[in-house]
Short mmCIF file of C-alpha atoms in Angstrom, two decimals:
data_model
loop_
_atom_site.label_atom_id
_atom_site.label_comp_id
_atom_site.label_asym_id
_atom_site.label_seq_id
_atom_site.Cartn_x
_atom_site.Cartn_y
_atom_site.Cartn_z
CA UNK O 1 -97.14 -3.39 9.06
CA UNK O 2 -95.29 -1.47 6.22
CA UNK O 3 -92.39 -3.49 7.30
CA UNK O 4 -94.01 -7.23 6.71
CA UNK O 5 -95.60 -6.07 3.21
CA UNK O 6 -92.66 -4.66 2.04
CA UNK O 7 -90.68 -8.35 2.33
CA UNK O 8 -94.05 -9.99 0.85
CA UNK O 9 -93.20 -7.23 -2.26
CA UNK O 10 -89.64 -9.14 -2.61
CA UNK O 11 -91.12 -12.40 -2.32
CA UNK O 12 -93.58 -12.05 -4.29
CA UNK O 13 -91.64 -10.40 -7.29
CA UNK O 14 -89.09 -13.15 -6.95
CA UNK O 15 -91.56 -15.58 -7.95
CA UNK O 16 -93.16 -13.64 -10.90
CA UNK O 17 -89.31 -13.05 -12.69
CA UNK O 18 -89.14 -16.76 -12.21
CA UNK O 19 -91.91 -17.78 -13.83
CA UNK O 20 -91.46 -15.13 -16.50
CA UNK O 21 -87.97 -16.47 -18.05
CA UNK O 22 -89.80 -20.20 -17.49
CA UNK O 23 -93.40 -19.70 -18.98
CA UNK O 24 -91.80 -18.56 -22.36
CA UNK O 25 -89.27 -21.48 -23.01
CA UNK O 26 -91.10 -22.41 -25.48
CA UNK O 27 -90.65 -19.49 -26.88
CA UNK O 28 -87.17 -19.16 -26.39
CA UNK O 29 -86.55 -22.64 -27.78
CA UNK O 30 -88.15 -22.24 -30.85
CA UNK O 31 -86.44 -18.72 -31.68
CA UNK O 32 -83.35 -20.39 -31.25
CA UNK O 33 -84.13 -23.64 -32.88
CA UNK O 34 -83.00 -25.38 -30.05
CA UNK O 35 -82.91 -29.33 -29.11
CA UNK O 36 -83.47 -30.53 -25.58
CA UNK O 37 -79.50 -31.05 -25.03
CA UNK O 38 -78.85 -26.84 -25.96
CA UNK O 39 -81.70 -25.53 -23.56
CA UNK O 40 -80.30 -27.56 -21.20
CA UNK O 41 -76.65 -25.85 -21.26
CA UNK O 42 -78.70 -22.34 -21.38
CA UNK O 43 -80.33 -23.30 -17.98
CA UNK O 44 -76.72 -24.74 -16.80
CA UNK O 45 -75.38 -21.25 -17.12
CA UNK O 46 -78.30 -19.89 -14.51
CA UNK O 47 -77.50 -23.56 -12.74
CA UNK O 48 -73.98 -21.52 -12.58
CA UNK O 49 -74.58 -18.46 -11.64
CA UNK O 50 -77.11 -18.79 -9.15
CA UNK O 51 -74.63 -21.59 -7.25
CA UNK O 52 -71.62 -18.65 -7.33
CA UNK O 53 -74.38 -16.17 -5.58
CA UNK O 54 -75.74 -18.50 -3.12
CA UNK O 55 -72.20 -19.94 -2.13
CA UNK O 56 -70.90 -16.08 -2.10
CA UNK O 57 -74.18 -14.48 -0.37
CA UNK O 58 -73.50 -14.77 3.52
CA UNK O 59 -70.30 -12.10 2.47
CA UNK O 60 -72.23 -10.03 0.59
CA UNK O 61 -75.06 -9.72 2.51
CA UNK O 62 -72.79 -8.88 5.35
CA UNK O 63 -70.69 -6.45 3.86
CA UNK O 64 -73.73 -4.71 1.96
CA UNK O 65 -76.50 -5.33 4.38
CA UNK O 66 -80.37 -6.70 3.23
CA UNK O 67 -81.64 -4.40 1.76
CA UNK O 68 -78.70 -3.56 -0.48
CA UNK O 69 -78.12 -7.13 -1.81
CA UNK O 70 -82.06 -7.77 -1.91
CA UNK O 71 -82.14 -4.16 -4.11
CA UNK O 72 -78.99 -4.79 -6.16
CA UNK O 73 -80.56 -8.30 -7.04
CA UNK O 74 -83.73 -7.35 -8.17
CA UNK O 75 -82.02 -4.77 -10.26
CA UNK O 76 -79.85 -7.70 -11.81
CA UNK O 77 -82.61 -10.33 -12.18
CA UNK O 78 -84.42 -7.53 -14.29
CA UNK O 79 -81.22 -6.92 -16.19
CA UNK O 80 -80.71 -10.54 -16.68
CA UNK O 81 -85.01 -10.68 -18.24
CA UNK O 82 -84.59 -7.92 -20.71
CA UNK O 83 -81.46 -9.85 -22.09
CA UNK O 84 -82.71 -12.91 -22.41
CA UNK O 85 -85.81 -11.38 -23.96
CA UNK O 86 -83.29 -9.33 -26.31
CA UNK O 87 -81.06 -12.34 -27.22
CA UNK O 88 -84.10 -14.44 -28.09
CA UNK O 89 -86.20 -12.36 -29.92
CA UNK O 90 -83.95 -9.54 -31.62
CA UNK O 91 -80.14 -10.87 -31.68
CA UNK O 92 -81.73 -14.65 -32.04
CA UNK O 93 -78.17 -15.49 -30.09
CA UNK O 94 -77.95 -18.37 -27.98
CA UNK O 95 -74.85 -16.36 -26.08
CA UNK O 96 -76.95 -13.92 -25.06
CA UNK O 97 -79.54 -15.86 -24.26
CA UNK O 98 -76.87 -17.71 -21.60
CA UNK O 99 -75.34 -14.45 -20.30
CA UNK O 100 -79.27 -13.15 -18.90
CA UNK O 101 -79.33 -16.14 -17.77
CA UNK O 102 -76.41 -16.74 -15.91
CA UNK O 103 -77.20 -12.58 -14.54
CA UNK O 104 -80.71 -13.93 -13.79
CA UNK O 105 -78.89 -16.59 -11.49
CA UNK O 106 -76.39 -14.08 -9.74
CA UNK O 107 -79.07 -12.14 -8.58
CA UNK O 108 -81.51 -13.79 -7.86
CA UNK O 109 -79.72 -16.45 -5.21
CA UNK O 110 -78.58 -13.80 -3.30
CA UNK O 111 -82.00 -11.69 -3.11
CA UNK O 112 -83.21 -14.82 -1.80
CA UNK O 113 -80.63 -15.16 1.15
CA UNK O 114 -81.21 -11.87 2.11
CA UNK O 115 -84.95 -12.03 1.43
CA UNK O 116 -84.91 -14.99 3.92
CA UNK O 117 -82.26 -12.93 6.52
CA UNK O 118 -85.31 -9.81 6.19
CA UNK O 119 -88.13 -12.40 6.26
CA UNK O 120 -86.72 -14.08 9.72
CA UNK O 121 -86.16 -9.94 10.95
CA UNK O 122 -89.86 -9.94 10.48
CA UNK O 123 -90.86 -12.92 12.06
CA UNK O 124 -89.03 -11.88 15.52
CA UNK O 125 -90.58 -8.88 15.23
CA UNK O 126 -94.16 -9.67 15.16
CA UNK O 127 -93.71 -12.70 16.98
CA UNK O 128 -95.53 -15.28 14.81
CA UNK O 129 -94.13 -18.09 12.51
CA UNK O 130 -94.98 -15.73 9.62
CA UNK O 131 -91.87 -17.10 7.11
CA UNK O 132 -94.78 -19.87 5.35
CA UNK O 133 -96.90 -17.20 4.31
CA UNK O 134 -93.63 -15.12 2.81
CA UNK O 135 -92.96 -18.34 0.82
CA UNK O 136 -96.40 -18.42 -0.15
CA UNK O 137 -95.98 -15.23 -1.63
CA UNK O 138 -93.42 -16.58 -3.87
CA UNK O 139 -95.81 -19.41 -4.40
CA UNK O 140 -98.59 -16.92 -5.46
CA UNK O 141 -95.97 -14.50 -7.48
CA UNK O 142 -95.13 -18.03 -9.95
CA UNK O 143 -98.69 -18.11 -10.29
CA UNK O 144 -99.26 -14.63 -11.62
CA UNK O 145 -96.00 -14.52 -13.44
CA UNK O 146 -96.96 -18.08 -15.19
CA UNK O 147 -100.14 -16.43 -15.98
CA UNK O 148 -99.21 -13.69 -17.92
CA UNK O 149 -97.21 -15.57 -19.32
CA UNK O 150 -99.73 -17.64 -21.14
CA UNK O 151 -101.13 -14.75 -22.22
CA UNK O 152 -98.34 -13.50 -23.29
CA UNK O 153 -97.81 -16.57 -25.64
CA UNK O 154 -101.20 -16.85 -26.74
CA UNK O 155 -101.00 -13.34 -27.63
CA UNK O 156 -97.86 -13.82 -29.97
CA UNK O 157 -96.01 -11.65 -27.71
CA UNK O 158 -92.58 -11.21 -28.31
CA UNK O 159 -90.62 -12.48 -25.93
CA UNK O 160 -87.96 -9.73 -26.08
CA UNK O 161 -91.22 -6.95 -24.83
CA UNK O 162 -92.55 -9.96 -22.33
CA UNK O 163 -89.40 -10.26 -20.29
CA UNK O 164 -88.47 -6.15 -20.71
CA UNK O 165 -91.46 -5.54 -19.09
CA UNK O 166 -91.55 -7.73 -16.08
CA UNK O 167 -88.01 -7.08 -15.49
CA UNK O 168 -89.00 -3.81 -15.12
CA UNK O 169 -91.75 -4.34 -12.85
CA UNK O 170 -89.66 -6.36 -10.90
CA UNK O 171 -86.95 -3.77 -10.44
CA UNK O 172 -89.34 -1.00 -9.70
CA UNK O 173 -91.37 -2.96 -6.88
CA UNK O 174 -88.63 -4.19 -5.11
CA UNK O 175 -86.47 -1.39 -5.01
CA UNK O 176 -89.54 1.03 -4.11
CA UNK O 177 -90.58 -1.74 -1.30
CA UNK O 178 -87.30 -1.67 0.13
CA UNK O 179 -87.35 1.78 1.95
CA UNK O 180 -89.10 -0.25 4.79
CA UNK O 181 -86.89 -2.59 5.43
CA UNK O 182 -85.76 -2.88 8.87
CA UNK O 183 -83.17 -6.09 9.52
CA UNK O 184 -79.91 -3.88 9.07
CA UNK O 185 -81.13 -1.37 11.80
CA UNK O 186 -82.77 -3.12 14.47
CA UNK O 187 -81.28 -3.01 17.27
CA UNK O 188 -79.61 -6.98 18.03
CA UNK O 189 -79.97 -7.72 22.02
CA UNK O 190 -76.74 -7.92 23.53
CA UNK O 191 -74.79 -6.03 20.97
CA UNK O 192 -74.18 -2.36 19.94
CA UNK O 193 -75.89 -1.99 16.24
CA UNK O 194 -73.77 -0.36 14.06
CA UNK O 195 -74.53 2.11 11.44
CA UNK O 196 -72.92 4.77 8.78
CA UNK O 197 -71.65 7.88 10.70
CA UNK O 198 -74.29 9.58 8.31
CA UNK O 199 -76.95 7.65 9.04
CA UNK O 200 -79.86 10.07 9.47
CA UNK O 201 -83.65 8.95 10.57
CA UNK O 202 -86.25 11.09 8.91
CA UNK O 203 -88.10 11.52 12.22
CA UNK O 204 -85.25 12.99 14.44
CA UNK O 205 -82.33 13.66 12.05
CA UNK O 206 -78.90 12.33 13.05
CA UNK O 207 -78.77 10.03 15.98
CA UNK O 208 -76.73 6.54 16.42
CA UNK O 209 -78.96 3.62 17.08
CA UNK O 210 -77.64 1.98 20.22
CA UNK O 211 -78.99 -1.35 21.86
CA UNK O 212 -80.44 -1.66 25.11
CA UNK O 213 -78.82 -2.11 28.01
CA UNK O 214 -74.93 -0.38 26.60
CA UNK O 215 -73.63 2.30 27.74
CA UNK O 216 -72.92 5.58 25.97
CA UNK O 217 -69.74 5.88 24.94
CA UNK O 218 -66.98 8.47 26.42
CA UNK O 219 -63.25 9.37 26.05
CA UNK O 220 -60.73 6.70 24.76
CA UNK O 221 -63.95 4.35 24.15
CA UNK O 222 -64.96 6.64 21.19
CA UNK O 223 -61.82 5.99 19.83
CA UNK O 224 -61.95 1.86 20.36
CA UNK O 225 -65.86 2.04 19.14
CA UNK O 226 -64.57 3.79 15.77
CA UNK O 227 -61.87 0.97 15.37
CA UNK O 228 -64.18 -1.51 15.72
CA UNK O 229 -66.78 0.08 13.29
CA UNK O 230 -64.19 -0.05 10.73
CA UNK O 231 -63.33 -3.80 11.38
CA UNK O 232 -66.66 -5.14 10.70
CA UNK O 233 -66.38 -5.88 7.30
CA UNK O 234 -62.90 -7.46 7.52
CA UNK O 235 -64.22 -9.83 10.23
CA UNK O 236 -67.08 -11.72 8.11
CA UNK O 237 -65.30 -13.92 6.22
CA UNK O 238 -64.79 -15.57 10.33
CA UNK O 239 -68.19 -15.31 10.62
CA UNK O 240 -68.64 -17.28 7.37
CA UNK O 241 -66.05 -19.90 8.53
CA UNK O 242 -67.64 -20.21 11.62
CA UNK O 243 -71.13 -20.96 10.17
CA UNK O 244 -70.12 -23.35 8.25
CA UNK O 245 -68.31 -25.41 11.37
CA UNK O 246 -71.26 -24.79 13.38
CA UNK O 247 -72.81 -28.50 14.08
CA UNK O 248 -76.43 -27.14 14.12
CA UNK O 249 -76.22 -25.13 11.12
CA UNK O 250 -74.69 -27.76 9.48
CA UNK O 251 -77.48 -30.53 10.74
CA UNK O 252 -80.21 -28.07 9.59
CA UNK O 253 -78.81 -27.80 6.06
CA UNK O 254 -78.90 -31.63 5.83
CA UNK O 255 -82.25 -31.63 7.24
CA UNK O 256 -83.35 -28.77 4.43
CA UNK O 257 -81.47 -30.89 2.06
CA UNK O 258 -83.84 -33.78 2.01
CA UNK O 259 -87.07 -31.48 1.59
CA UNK O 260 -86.03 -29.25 -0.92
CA UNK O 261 -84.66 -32.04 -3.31
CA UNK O 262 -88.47 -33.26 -2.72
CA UNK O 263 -89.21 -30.20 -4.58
CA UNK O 264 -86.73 -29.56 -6.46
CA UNK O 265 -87.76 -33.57 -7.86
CA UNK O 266 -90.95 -32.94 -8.56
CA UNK O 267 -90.33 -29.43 -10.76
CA UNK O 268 -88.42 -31.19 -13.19
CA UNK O 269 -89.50 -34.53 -13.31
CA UNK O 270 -93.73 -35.31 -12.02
CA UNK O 271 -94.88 -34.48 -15.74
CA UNK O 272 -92.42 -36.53 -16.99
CA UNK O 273 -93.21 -39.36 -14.52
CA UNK O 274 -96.90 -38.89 -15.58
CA UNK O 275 -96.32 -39.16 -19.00
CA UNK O 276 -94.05 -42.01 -19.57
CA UNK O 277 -94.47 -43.68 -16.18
CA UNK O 278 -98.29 -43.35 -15.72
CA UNK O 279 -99.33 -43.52 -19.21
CA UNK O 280 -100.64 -39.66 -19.01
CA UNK O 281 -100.77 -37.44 -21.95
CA UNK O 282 -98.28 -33.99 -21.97
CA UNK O 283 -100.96 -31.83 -21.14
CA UNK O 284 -102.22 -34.49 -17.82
CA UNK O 285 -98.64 -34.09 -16.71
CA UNK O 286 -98.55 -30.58 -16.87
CA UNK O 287 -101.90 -30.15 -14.77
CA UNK O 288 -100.46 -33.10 -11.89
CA UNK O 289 -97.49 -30.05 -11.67
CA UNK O 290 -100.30 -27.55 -11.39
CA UNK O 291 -101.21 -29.82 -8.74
CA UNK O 292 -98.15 -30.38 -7.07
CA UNK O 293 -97.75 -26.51 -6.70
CA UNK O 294 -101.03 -25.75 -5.51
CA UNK O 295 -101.31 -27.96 -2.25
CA UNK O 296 -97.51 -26.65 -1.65
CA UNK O 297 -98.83 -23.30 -1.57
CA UNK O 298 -101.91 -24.35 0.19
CA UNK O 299 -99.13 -25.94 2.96
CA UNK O 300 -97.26 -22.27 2.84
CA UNK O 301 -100.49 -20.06 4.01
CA UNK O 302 -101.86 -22.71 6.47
CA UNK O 303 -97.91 -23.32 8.07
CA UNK O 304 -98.06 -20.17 10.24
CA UNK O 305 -101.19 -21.40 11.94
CA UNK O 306 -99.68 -24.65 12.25
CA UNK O 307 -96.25 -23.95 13.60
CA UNK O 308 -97.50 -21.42 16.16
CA UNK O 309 -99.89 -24.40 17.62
CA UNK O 310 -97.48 -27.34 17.33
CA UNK O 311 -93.58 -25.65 17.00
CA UNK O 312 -90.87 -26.50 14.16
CA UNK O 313 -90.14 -30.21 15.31
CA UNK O 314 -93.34 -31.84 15.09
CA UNK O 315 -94.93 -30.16 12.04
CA UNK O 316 -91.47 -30.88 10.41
CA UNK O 317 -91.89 -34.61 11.27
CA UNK O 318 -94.96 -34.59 9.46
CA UNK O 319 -93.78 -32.85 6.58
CA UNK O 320 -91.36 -35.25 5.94
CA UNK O 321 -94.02 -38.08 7.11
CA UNK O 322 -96.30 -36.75 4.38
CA UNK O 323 -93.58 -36.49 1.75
CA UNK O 324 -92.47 -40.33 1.88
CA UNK O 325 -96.21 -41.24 1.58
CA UNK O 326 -96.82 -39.31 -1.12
CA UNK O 327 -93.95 -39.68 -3.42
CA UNK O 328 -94.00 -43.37 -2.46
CA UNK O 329 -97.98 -43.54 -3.22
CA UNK O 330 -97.10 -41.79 -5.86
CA UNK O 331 -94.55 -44.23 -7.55
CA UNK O 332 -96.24 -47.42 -6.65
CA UNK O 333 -99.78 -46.25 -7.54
CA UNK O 334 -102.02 -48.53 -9.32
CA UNK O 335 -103.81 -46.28 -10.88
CA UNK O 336 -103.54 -42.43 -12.27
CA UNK O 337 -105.78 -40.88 -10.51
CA UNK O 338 -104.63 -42.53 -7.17
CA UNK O 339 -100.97 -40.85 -8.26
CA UNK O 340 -102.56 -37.66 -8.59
CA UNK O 341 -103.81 -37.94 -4.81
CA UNK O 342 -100.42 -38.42 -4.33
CA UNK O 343 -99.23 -35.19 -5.73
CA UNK O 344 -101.57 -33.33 -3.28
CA UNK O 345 -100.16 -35.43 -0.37
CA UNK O 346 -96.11 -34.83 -1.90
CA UNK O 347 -96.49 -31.07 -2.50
CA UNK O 348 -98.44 -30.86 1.29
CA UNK O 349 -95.20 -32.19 2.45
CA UNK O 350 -92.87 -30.54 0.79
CA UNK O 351 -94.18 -26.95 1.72
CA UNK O 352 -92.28 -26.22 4.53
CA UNK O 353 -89.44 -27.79 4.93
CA UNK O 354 -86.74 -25.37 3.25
CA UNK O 355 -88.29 -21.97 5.02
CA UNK O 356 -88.45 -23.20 8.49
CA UNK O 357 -84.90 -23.97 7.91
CA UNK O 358 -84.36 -20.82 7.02
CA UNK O 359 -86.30 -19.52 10.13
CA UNK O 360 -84.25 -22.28 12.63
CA UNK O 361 -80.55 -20.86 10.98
CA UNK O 362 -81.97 -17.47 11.92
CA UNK O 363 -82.53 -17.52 15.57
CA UNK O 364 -79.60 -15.89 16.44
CA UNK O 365 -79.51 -12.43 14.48
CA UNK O 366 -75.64 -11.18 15.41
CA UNK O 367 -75.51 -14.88 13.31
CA UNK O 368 -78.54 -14.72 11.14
CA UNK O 369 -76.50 -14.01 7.44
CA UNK O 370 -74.10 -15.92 7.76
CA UNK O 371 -76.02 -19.23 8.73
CA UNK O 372 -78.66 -18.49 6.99
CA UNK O 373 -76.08 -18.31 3.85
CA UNK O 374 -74.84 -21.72 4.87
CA UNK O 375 -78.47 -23.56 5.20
CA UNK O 376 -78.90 -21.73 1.48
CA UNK O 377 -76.36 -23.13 -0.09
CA UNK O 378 -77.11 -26.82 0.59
CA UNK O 379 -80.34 -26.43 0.17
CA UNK O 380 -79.77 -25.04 -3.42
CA UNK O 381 -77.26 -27.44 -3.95
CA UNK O 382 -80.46 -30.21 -3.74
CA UNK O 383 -82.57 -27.89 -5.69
CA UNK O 384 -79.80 -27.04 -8.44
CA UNK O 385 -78.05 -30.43 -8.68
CA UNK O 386 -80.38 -33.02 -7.06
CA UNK O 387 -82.51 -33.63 -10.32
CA UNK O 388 -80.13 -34.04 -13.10
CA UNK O 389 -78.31 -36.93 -11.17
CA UNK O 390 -82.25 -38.05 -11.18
CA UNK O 391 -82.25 -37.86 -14.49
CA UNK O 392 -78.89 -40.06 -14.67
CA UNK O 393 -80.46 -42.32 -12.25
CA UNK O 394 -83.09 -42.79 -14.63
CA UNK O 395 -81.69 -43.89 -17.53
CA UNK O 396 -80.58 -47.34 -15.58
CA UNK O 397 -83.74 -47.94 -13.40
CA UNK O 398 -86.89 -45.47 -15.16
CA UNK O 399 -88.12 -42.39 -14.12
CA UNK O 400 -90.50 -43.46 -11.48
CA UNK O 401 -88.42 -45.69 -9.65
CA UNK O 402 -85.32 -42.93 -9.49
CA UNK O 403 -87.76 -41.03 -7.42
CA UNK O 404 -87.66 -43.69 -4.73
CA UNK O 405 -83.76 -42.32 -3.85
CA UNK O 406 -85.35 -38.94 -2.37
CA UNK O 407 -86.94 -41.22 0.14
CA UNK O 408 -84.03 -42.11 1.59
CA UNK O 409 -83.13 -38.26 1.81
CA UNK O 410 -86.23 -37.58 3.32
CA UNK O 411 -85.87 -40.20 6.11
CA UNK O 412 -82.67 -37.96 7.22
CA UNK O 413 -84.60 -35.17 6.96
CA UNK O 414 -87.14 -36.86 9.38
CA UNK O 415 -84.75 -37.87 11.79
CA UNK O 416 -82.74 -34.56 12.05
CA UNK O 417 -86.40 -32.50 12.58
CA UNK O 418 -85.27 -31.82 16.51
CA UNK O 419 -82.46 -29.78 15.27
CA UNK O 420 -84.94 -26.92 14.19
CA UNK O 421 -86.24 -26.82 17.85
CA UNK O 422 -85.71 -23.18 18.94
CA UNK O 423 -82.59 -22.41 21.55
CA UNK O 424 -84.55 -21.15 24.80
CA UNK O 425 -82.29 -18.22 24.78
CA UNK O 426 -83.29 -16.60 21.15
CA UNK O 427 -87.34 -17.04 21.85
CA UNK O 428 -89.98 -15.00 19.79
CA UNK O 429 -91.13 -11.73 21.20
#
């Protein structure tokens, strides 16, 4: 399905520019001679731009549509790379450094909301609880991108060529894999779909796209049906408002809120934890992330055979089951290696909590952006601000033990699992 492997193309590329900018910090520090406290502000800036996109990306993705925002993102994000690469290894400016950083952030939060709006398109579609296995994609794309970026490094590769070169990629792939993207032009049951008067399919040349069950339009109706056409845009800032009073939508970003600072945790602070907590060496804690991320993104591929057996409420209650264990086995444990049997348990449950969130706020798709937008701002406000009050938390009680306050998140998250239960009246085809 052309339509299914073009999304896994955005997903996938998302994850590669991530990993790019991150596999060469290193890099980046040391052609900028920076201390911990200075790369810290740099990644504040993408802190600050991605939190503007994914608090502003219901709006746009409703005034520009998908596969607009998901194109016009990818085209920033590989902006935002060549930048950074230019900053670091040519101007050696730590200002431009920050701006590709901060553009790197403004695209890429709203790609995702509008990967995740395309994504859910998708998974009505075909029927299935395919969303994991998008995610997984990402998971896979951080992999590759990681990748070549060690070889990158070891090959003394300036960064400025590095980044160039898989912003470019990035751009090209997604913007390419976009021509098959369906969400803004399937037909929504119970309302007309509406369209630009020039819209034009390739198969049959002009022709409105109408959904079942309307009539076609005659006289004085024309007229109203133009109006309305006109109005759309000036009536989603309601829908906006709306989403974000809406108790369910709310309830589900609390319940994403939970598992996603259980990942968010663990990016920034398990090697850490390993090292100064554990007694591991740098390179130890670096593998336990390695870890961490694989049995996540063995949790991604094997969700879509899980949820279609047991539903959303159940496998989420184990998720978050599975995530108290294992960051609780994995603070208390006696030994190393029993902490890194811990990881695999922690990154297990972590997998799927923030995409079947994103799934659950879809279910209605006349209200798919906007909730969707909603759900992705709280859960980025765990990823984006959840660890560095971890890290505050830590300098009064250790590293280790500050983990121990994303249990109690995760217990909400447990308890508000029935709120991702599917309304009888939106159910897969």
């Amino acid at each position: 399905m052309r339509w299914r492997n073009a999304v896994v193309v955005a997903y996938g590329a998302s994850g590669v520019a991530f990993a790019s900018w991150v596999s060469r910090l290193p890099a980046i520090r040391d052609g900028l001679d920076l201390t911990p406290g200075n790369i810290g502000l740099l990644l504040l800036c993408m802190t600050l731009g991605s939190f503007l996109s994914v608090s502003a990306s219901g709006l746009i993705v409703l005034r520009l549509g998908s596969r607009l925002t998901i194109r016009t993102g990818s085209l920033m994000v590989g902006a935002g790379l060549a930048i950074t690469g230019f900053g670091t290894s040519v101007l050696a400016n730590p200002v431009a450094v920050a701006v590709g950083l901060a553009v790197i952030g403004l695209g890429t939060a709203s790609w995702n909301t509008a990967s995740n709006v395309e994504g859910a398109a998708v998974e009505r579609a075909v029927g299935r609880h395919i969303m994991p296995r998008l995610h997984g994609a990402f998971s896979l794309g951080t992999v590759a991108g990681a990748g070549l970026g060690a070889w990158a490094a070891a090959a003394s590769l300036p960064v400025f060529w590095h980044l160039a070169a898989a912003g470019a990629v990035v751009a090209v792939s997604v913007t390419t894999a976009a021509a098959w993207f369906r969400a803004d032009i399937t037909p929504v049951a119970g309302e007309r779909t509406y369209v630009p008067d020039n819209f034009e399919d390739p198969s049959t040349g002009p022709i409105a796209i109408i959904a079942p069950g309307t009539r076609p339009l005659e006289g004085s109706d024309v007229q109203a049906d133009t109006v309305q056409r006109r109005n759309v845009p000036l009536d989603n800032k309601r829908k906006i408002a709306e989403a974000w009073r809406d108790r369910r939508t709310l309830l589900l970003g609390v319940m994403v809120l939970g598992l996603a600072l259980a990942e968010g945790a663990a990016g920034d602070w398990v090697a850490l934890a390993l090292a100064d907590g554990h007694g591991q060496s740098d390179a130890a804690g670096a593998a336990g992330y390695g870890l961490f991320v694989t049995f996540m993104t063995i949790g991604r591929f094997a969700g879509t055979l899980v949820l279609d057996r047991f539903g959303r409420v159940p496998v989420m209650r184990w998720c978050a089951a599975l995530a108290v264990f294992g960051l609780g086995l994995f603070v208390f444990a006696p030994v190393p290696w029993l902490a890194y049997v811990a990881l695999a348990i922690w990154g297990l449950g972590a997998s799927l909590g923030f995409l079947v969130g994103m799934s659950a706020a879809a279910d209605d798709p006349a209200k798919a952006a906007a909730r969707v937008s909603v759900v992705s701002t709280i859960g980025y406000g765990a990823f984006l601000c959840g660890p560095p009050l971890l890290g505050l938390l830590a300098e009064h009680v250790g590293i280790l033990h500050s983990l121990l306050s994303v249990m109690v998140m995760l217990a909400v998250s447990f308890v508000l699992s029935p709120v991702a239960r599917k309304s009888p009246s939106t159910p897969l085809r």
